[in-house]
Coordinates of C-alpha atoms in Angstrom, one line a residue:
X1 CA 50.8 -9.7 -57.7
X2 CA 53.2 -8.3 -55.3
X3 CA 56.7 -9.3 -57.1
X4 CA 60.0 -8.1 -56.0
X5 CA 60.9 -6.8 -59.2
X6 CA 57.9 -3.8 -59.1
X7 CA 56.8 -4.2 -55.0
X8 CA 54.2 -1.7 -54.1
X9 CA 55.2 1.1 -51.6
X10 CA 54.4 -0.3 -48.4
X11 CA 52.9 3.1 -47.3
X12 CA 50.3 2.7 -50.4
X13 CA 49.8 -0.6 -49.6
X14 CA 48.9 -0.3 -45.8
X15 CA 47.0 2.5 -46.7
X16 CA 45.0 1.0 -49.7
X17 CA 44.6 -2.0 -46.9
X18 CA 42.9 -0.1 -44.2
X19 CA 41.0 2.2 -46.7
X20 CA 39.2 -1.8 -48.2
X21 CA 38.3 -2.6 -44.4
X22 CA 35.4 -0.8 -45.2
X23 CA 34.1 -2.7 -48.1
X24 CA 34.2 -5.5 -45.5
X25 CA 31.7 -3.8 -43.4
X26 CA 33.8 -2.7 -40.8
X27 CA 32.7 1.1 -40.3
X28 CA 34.2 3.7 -38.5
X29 CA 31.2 4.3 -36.1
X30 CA 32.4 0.8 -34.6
X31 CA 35.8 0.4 -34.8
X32 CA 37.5 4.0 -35.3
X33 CA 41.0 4.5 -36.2
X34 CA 43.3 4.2 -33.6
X35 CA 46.2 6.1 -32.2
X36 CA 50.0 5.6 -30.7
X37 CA 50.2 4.6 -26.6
X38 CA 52.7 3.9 -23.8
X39 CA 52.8 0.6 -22.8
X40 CA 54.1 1.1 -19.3
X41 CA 53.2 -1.4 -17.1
X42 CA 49.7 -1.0 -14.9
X43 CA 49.5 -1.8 -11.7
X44 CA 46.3 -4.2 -11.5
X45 CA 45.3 -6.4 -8.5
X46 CA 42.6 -9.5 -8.0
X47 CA 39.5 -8.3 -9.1
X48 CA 36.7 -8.3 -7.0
X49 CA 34.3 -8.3 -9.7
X50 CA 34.5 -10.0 -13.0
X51 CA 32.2 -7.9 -15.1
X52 CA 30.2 -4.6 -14.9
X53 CA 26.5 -3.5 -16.3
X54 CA 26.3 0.2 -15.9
X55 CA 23.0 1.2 -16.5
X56 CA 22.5 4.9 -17.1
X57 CA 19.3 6.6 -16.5
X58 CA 19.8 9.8 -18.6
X59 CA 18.7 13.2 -17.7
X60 CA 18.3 13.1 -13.9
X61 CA 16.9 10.6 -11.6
X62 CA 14.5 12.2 -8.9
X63 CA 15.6 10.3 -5.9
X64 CA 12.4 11.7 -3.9
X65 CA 10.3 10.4 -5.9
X66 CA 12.2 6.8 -6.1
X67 CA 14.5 5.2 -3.6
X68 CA 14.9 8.2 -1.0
X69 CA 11.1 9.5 -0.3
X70 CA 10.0 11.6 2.5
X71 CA 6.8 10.9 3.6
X72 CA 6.8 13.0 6.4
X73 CA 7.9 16.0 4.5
X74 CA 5.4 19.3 3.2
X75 CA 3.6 18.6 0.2
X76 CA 5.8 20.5 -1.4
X77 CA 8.4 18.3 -0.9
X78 CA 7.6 15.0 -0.9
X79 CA 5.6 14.9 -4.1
X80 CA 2.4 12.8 -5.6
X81 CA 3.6 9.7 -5.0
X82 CA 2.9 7.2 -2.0
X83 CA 5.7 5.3 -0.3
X84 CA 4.9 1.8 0.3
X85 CA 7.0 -1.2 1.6
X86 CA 9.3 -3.7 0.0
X87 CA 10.4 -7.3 0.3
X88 CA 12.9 -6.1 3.0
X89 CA 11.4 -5.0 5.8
X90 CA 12.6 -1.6 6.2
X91 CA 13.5 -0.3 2.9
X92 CA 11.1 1.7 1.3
X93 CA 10.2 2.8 -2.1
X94 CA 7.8 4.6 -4.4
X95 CA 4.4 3.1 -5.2
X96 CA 5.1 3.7 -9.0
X97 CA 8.0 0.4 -8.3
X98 CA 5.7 -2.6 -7.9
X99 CA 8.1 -5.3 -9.2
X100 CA 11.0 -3.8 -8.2
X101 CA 10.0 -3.3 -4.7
X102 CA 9.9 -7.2 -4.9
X103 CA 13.8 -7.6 -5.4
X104 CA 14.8 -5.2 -3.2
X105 CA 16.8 -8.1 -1.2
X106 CA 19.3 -7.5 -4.1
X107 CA 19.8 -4.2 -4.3
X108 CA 21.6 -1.5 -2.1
X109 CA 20.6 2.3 -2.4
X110 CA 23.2 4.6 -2.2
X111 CA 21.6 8.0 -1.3
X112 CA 24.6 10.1 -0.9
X113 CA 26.2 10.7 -3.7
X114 CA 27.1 13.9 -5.1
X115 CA 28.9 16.2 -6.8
X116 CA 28.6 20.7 -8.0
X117 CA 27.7 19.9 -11.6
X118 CA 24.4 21.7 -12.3
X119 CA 23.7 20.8 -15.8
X120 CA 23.9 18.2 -18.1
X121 CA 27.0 17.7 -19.8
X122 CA 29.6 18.8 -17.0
X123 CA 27.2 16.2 -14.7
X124 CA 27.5 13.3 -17.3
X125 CA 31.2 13.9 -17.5
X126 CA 31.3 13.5 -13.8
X127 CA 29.3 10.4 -13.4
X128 CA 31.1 8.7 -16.1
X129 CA 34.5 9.5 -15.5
X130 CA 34.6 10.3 -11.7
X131 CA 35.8 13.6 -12.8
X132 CA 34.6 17.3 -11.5
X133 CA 35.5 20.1 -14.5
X134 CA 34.7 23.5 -15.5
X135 CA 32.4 25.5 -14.2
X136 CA 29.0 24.1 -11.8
X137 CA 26.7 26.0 -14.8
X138 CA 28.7 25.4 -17.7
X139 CA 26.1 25.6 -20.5
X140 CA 25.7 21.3 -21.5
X141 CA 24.9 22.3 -25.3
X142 CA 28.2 24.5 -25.9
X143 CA 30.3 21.3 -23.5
X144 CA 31.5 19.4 -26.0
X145 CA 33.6 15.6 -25.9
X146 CA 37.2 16.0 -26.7
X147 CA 40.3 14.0 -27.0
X148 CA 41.7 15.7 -23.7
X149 CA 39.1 14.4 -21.6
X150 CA 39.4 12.2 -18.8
X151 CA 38.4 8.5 -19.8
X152 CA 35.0 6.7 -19.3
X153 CA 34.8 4.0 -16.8
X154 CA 34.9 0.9 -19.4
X155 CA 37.7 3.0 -21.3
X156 CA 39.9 2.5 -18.3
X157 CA 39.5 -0.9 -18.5
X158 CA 39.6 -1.7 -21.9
X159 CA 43.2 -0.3 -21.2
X160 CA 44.6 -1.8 -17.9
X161 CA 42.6 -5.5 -18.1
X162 CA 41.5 -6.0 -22.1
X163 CA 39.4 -8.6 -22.6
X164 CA 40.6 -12.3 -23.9
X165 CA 39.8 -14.0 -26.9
X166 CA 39.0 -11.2 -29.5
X167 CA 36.1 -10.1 -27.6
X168 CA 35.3 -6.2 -27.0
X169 CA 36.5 -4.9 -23.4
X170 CA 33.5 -2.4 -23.7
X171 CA 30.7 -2.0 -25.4
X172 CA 28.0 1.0 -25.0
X173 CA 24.4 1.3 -26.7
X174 CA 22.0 1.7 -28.2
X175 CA 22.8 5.7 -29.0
X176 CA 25.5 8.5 -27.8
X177 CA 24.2 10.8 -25.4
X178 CA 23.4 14.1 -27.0
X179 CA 22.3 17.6 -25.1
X180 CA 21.3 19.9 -28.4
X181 CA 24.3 19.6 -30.7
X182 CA 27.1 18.8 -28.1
X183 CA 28.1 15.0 -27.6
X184 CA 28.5 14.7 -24.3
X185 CA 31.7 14.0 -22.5
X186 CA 32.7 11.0 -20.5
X187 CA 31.2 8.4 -23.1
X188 CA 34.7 7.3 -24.9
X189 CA 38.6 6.9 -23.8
X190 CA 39.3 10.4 -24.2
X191 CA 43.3 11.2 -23.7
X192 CA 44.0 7.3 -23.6
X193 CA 43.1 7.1 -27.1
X194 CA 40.3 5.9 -29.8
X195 CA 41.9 2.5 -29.4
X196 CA 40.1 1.7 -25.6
X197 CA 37.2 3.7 -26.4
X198 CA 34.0 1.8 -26.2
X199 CA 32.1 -0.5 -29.3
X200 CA 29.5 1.7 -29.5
X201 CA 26.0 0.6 -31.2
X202 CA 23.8 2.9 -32.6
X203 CA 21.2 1.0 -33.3
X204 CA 16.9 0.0 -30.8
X205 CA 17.6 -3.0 -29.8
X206 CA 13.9 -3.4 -29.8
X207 CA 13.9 -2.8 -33.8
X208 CA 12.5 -5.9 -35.5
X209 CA 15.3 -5.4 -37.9
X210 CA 18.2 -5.3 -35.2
X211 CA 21.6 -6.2 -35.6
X212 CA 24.6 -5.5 -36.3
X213 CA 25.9 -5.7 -39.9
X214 CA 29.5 -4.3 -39.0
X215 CA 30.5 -7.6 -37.0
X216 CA 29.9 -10.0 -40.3
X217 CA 31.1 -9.9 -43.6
X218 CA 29.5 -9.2 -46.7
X219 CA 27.8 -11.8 -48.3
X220 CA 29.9 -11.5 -51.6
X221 CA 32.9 -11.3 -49.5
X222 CA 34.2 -14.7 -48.9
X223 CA 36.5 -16.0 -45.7
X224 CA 39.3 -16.8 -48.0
X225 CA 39.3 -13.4 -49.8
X226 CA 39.4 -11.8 -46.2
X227 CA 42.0 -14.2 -45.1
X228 CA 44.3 -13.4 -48.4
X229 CA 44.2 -9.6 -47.1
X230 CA 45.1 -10.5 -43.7
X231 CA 48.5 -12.3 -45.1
X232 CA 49.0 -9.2 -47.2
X233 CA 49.2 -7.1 -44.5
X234 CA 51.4 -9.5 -42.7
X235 CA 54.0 -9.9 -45.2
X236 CA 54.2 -5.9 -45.1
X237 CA 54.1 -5.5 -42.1
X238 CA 57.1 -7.9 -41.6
X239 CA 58.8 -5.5 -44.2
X240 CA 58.9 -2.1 -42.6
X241 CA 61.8 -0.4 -41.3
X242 CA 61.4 1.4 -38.4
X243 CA 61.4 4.4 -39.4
X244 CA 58.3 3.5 -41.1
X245 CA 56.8 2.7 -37.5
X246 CA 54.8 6.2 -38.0
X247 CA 51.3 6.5 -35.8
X248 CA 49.3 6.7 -39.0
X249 CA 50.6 3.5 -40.3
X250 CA 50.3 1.7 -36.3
X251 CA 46.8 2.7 -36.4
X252 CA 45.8 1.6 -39.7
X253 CA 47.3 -2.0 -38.3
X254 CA 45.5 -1.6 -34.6
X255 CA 42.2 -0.7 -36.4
X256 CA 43.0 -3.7 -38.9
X257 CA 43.5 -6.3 -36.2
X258 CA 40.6 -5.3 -33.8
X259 CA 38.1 -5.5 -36.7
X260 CA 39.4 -8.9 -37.5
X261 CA 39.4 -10.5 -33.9
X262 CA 35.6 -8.7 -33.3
X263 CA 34.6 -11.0 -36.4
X264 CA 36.3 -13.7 -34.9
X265 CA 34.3 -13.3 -31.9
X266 CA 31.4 -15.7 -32.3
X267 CA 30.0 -15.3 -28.9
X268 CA 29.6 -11.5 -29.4
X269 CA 28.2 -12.0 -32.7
X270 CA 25.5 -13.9 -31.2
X271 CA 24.7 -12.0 -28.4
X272 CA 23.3 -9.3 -30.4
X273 CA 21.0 -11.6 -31.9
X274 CA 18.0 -11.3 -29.1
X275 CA 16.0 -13.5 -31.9
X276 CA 17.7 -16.2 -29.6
X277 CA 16.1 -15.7 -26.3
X278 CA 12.7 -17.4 -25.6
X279 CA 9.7 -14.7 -26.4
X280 CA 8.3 -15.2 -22.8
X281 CA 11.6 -13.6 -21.5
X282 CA 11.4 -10.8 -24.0
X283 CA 8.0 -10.0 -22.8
X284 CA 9.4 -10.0 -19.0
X285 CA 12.0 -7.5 -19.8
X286 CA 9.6 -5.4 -22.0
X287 CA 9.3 -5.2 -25.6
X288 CA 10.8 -1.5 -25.6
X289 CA 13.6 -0.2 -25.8
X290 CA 14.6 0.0 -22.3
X291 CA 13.3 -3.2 -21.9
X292 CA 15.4 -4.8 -24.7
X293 CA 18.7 -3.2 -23.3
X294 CA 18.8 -4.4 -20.4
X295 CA 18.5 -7.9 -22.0
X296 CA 21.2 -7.1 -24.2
X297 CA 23.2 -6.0 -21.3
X298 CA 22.5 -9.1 -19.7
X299 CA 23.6 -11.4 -23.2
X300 CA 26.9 -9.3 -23.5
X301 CA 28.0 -9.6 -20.1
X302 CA 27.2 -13.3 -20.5
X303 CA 29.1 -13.5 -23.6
X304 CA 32.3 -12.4 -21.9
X305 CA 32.2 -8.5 -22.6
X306 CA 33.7 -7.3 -19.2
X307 CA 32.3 -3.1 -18.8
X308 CA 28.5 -2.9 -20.7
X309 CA 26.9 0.4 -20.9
X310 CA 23.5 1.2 -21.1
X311 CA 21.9 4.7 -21.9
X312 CA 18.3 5.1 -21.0
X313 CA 15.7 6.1 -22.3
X314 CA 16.8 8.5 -25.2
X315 CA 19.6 9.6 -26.9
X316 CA 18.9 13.8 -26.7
X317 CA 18.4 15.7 -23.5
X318 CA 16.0 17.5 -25.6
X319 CA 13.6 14.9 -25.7
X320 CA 11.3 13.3 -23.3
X321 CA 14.0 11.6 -20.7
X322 CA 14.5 12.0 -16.1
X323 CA 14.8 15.4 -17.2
X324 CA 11.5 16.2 -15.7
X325 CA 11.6 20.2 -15.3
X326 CA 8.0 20.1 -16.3
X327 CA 5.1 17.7 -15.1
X328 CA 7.3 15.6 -12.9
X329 CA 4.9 13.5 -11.6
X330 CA 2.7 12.8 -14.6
X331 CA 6.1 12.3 -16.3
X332 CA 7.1 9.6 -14.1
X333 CA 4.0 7.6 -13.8
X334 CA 3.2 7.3 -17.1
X335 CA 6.0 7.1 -19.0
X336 CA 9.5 6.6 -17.3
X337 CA 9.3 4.6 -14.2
X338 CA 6.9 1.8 -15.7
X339 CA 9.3 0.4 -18.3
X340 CA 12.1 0.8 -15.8
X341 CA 10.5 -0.9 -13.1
X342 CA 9.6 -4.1 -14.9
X343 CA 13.3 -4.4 -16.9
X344 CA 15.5 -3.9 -13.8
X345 CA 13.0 -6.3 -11.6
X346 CA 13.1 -8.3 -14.5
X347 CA 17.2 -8.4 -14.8
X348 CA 18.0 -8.8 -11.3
X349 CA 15.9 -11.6 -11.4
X350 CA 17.4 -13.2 -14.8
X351 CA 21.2 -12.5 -13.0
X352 CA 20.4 -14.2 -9.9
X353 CA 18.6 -17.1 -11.8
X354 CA 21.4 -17.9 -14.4
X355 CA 24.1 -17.7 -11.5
X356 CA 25.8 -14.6 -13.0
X357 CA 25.0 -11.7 -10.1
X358 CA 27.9 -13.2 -7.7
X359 CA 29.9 -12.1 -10.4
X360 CA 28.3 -9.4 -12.4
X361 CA 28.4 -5.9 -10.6
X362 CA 25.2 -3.7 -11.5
X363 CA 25.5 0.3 -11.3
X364 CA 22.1 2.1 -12.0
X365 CA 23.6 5.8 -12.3
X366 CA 22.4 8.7 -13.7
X367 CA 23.9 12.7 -14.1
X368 CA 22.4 14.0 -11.0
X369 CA 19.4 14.1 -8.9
X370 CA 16.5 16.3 -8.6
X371 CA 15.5 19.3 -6.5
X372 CA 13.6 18.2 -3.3
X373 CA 11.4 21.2 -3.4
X374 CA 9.2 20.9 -6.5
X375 CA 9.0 23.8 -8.4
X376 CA 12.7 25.3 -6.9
X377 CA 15.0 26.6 -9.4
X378 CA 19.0 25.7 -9.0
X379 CA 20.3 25.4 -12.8
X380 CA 20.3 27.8 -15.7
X381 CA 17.4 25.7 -17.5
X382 CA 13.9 26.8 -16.9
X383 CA 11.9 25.1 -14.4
X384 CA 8.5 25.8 -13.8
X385 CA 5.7 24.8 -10.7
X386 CA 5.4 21.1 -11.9
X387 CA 8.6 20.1 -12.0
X388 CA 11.9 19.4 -10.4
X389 CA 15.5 21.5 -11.3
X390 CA 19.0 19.5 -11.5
X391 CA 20.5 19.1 -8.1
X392 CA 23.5 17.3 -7.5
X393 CA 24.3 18.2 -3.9
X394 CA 22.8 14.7 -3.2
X395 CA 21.3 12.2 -5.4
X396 CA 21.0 8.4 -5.0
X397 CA 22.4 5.1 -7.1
X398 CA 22.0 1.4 -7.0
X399 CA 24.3 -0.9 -6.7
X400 CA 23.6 -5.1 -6.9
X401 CA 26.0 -8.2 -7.3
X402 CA 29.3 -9.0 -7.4
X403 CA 29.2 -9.4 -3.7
X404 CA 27.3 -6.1 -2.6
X405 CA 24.9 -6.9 0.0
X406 CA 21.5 -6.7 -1.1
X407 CA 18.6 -5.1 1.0
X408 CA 20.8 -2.4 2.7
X409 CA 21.4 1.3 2.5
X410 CA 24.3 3.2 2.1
X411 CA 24.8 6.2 3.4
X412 CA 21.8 8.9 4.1
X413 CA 20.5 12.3 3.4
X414 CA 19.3 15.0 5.4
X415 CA 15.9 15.8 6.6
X416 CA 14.5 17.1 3.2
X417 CA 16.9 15.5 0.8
X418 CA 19.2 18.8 -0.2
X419 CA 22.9 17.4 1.3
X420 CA 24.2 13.7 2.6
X421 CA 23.7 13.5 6.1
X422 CA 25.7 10.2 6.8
X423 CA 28.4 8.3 4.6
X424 CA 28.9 11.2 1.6
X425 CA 30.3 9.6 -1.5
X426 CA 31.8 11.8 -4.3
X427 CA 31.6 10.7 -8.1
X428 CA 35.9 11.0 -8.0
X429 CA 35.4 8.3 -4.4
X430 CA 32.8 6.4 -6.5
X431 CA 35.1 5.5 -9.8
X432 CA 37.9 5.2 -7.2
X433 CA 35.9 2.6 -5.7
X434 CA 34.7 1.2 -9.0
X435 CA 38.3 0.8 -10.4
X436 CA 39.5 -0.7 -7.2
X437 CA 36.7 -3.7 -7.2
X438 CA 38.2 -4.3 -10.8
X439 CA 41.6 -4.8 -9.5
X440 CA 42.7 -1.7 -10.5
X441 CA 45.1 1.0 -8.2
X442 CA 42.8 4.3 -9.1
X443 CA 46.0 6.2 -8.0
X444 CA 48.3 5.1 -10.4
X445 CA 49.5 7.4 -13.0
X446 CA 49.1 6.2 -16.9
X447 CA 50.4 8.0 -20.1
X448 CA 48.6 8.8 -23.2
X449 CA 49.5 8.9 -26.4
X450 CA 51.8 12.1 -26.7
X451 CA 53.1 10.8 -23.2
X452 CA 52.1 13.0 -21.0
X453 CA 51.3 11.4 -17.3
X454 CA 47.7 11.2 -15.9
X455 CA 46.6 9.8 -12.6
X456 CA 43.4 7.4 -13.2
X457 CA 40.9 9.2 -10.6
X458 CA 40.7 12.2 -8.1
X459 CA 39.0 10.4 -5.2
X460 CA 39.9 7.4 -2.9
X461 CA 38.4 4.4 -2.2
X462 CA 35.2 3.8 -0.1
X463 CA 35.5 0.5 1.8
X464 CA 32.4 -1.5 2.2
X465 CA 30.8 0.5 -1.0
X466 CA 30.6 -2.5 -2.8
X467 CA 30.2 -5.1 0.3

């Protein structure tokens, strides 16, 4: 077809390549078109842990009314709920936590952490990128995602340690965190590039009808006729001058060759098909949403995906999430702390049991905390008698596996819960941290695509975070 007597322009031809990728079911939404980058050398170290779950509880965790009560506080403070013991003597929890108050040996509670970022979007952006910007009240529904933006956590490193054998670095689900119109920042690779930012699935994996059509072909599309395309794109790309090395044309070849190692990548494949696991487990975890995430989370990691991320429950601030400005309590109890409880009881269990915690870090984040005094006002959202405002001054985080010790506390807060009292740790010390136990030097400086130098995170390492 492609004689030397009447070639086709190369250009036209990589072009008319990439354009057909589509056709093959490999959509933009999954694999987005990719852009130049530097390929200095990174300074990476052992890692500490092999792969990451980072569980993201979206809107606001109230850490009084969780992992850091205070019982001996005014009502006023200390809430509805009771605070009753765990399975390490010492360490307790909220009433509303039943089975996770039985795997509390595995988990540490970091009630420190904290950052200025009142409201939603700036407060994501912090806790998934380690990075303080703009204003403390920046309005979250006029804070949109850019390009310039610092990178996510499993952007970073998608770009420093990639994962082997065709299999994503990072993979995010089941929806992109929305607050009214504005995407929020901190969920892809930002200034490093659409190439490292995350496979992102938009898709329940509780649906009956879930999976993911974009990592398979067609049925009327045939292994040889995909493999004939490949070697078309080969021979041209063999061809080219370099002058022809344009970004446009590098991308369309990037995007080309990601898509075809991700349907190369059996494993992954699989691991989206929860049809797989045995129903009693399914019914462990919870057939919901949240339920069915965490499993996911669980079959990726275990599939060889290094940095999984999890958003919980919804995909819009808007709608019913931790964002409990009104009916806190009621909130809680009935709808957000039951299907938590029994999924991340359920997982640390399903780690531990399939020998994969030693290795597999777990992060339960979230945005921020919530205002110790119900009823207080701190942000520019309304906030009425029963609920709780965003407060990030100090909010708390698990951590589990990958050699943190289990049934401990890091750090404290003070009397009431507004500031850390003992052992503060910042979102920029936090990513510095979580970089670090990757094998990663968070001080380093890496370029992004037009060049221009960036150093990784803002904060320095906390030793003994992750111990």
């Amino acid at each position: 077809m492609f004689g030397d007597r009447n070639p086709l322009p190369r250009r036209i031809a990589l072009q008319q390549a990439a354009r057909g990728l589509a056709t093959f079911g490999l959509s933009a939404r999954l694999l987005p078109s990719l852009a130049l980058h530097a390929n200095e050398p990174a300074t990476v170290r052992p890692p500490k842990v092999k792969s990451c779950l980072f569980w993201f509880l979206a809107g606001g965790l109230s850490q009084i009314d969780t992992f850091d009560m205070k019982p001996h506080a005014p009502t006023n403070i200390r809430g509805e709920f009771a605070t009753v013991p765990s399975n390490v003597p010492g360490m307790w929890l909220c009433d509303q936590l039943p089975h996770v108050a039985g795997q509390m040996d595995k988990l540490r509670v970091v009630r420190s952490m904290h950052h200025r970022m009142l409201c939603h979007n700036p407060g994501i952006y912090a806790a998934l990128s380690g990075r303080e910007v703009g204003e403390s009240l920046a309005v979250s529904n006029k804070t949109f995602a850019t390009r310039d933006d610092y990178p996510q956590f499993g952007s970073i490193i998608s770009r420093l340690t990639p994962a082997p054998d065709g299999a994503p670095s990072a993979v995010s689900f089941p929806f992109q965190l929305r607050n009214g119109p504005a995407t929020s920042p901190g969920q892809h690779a930002g200034w490093l590039g659409q190439a490292f930012d995350p496979l992102t699935v938009l898709a329940d994996p509780n649906a009956d009808d879930f999976q993911v059509r974009e990592l398979s072909l067609p049925d009327d599309v045939t292994a040889q006729r995909f493999q004939h395309r490949d070697d078309l794109l080969r021979r041209l790309d063999g061809t080219r001058t370099p002058l022809e090395q344009t970004s446009s044309v590098q991308a369309a070849e990037t995007y080309y060759r990601r898509g075809l190692s991700l349907l190369g990548a059996q494993r992954v494949q699989q691991a989206f098909e929860l049809s797989r696991e045995p129903t009693p487990l399914r019914e462990r975890y919870g057939r919901n949403t949240v339920g069915q995430s965490a499993l996911l989370g669980r079959r990726l990691i275990e599939a060889g995906v290094p940095f999984v991320t999890i958003y919980s429950p919804v995909a819009n601030i808007d709608e019913p999430s931790w964002d409990t400005h009104l009916e806190n309590f009621p909130r809680l109890r009935n709808q957000l702390l039951p299907p938590f409880d029994r999924a991340l009881a359920t997982l640390l269990d399903d780690l531990q049991q399939r020998g994969m915690l030693s290795e597999t870090l777990l992060v339960i984040s979230t945005e921020f905390g919530r205002t110790p005094e119900v009823g207080a006002r701190r942000s520019n959202n309304a906030n009425n008698s029963t609920g709780r405002d965003h407060w990030p001054g100090c909010y708390s985080i698990l951590l589990a596996g990958a050699g943190v010790t289990g049934g401990t506390y890091y750090g404290a807060s003070d009397r009431f819960g507004w500031a850390p009292k003992e052992q503060p740790v910042h979102v920029g010390d936090f990513a510095a941290s979580l970089l670090d136990a990757f094998g990663i030097d968070p001080q380093q400086t890496v370029r992004d695509a037009l060049g221009r130098p960036h150093q990784l995170t803002e904060g320095s390492v906390v030793r003994g975070l992750f111990g």
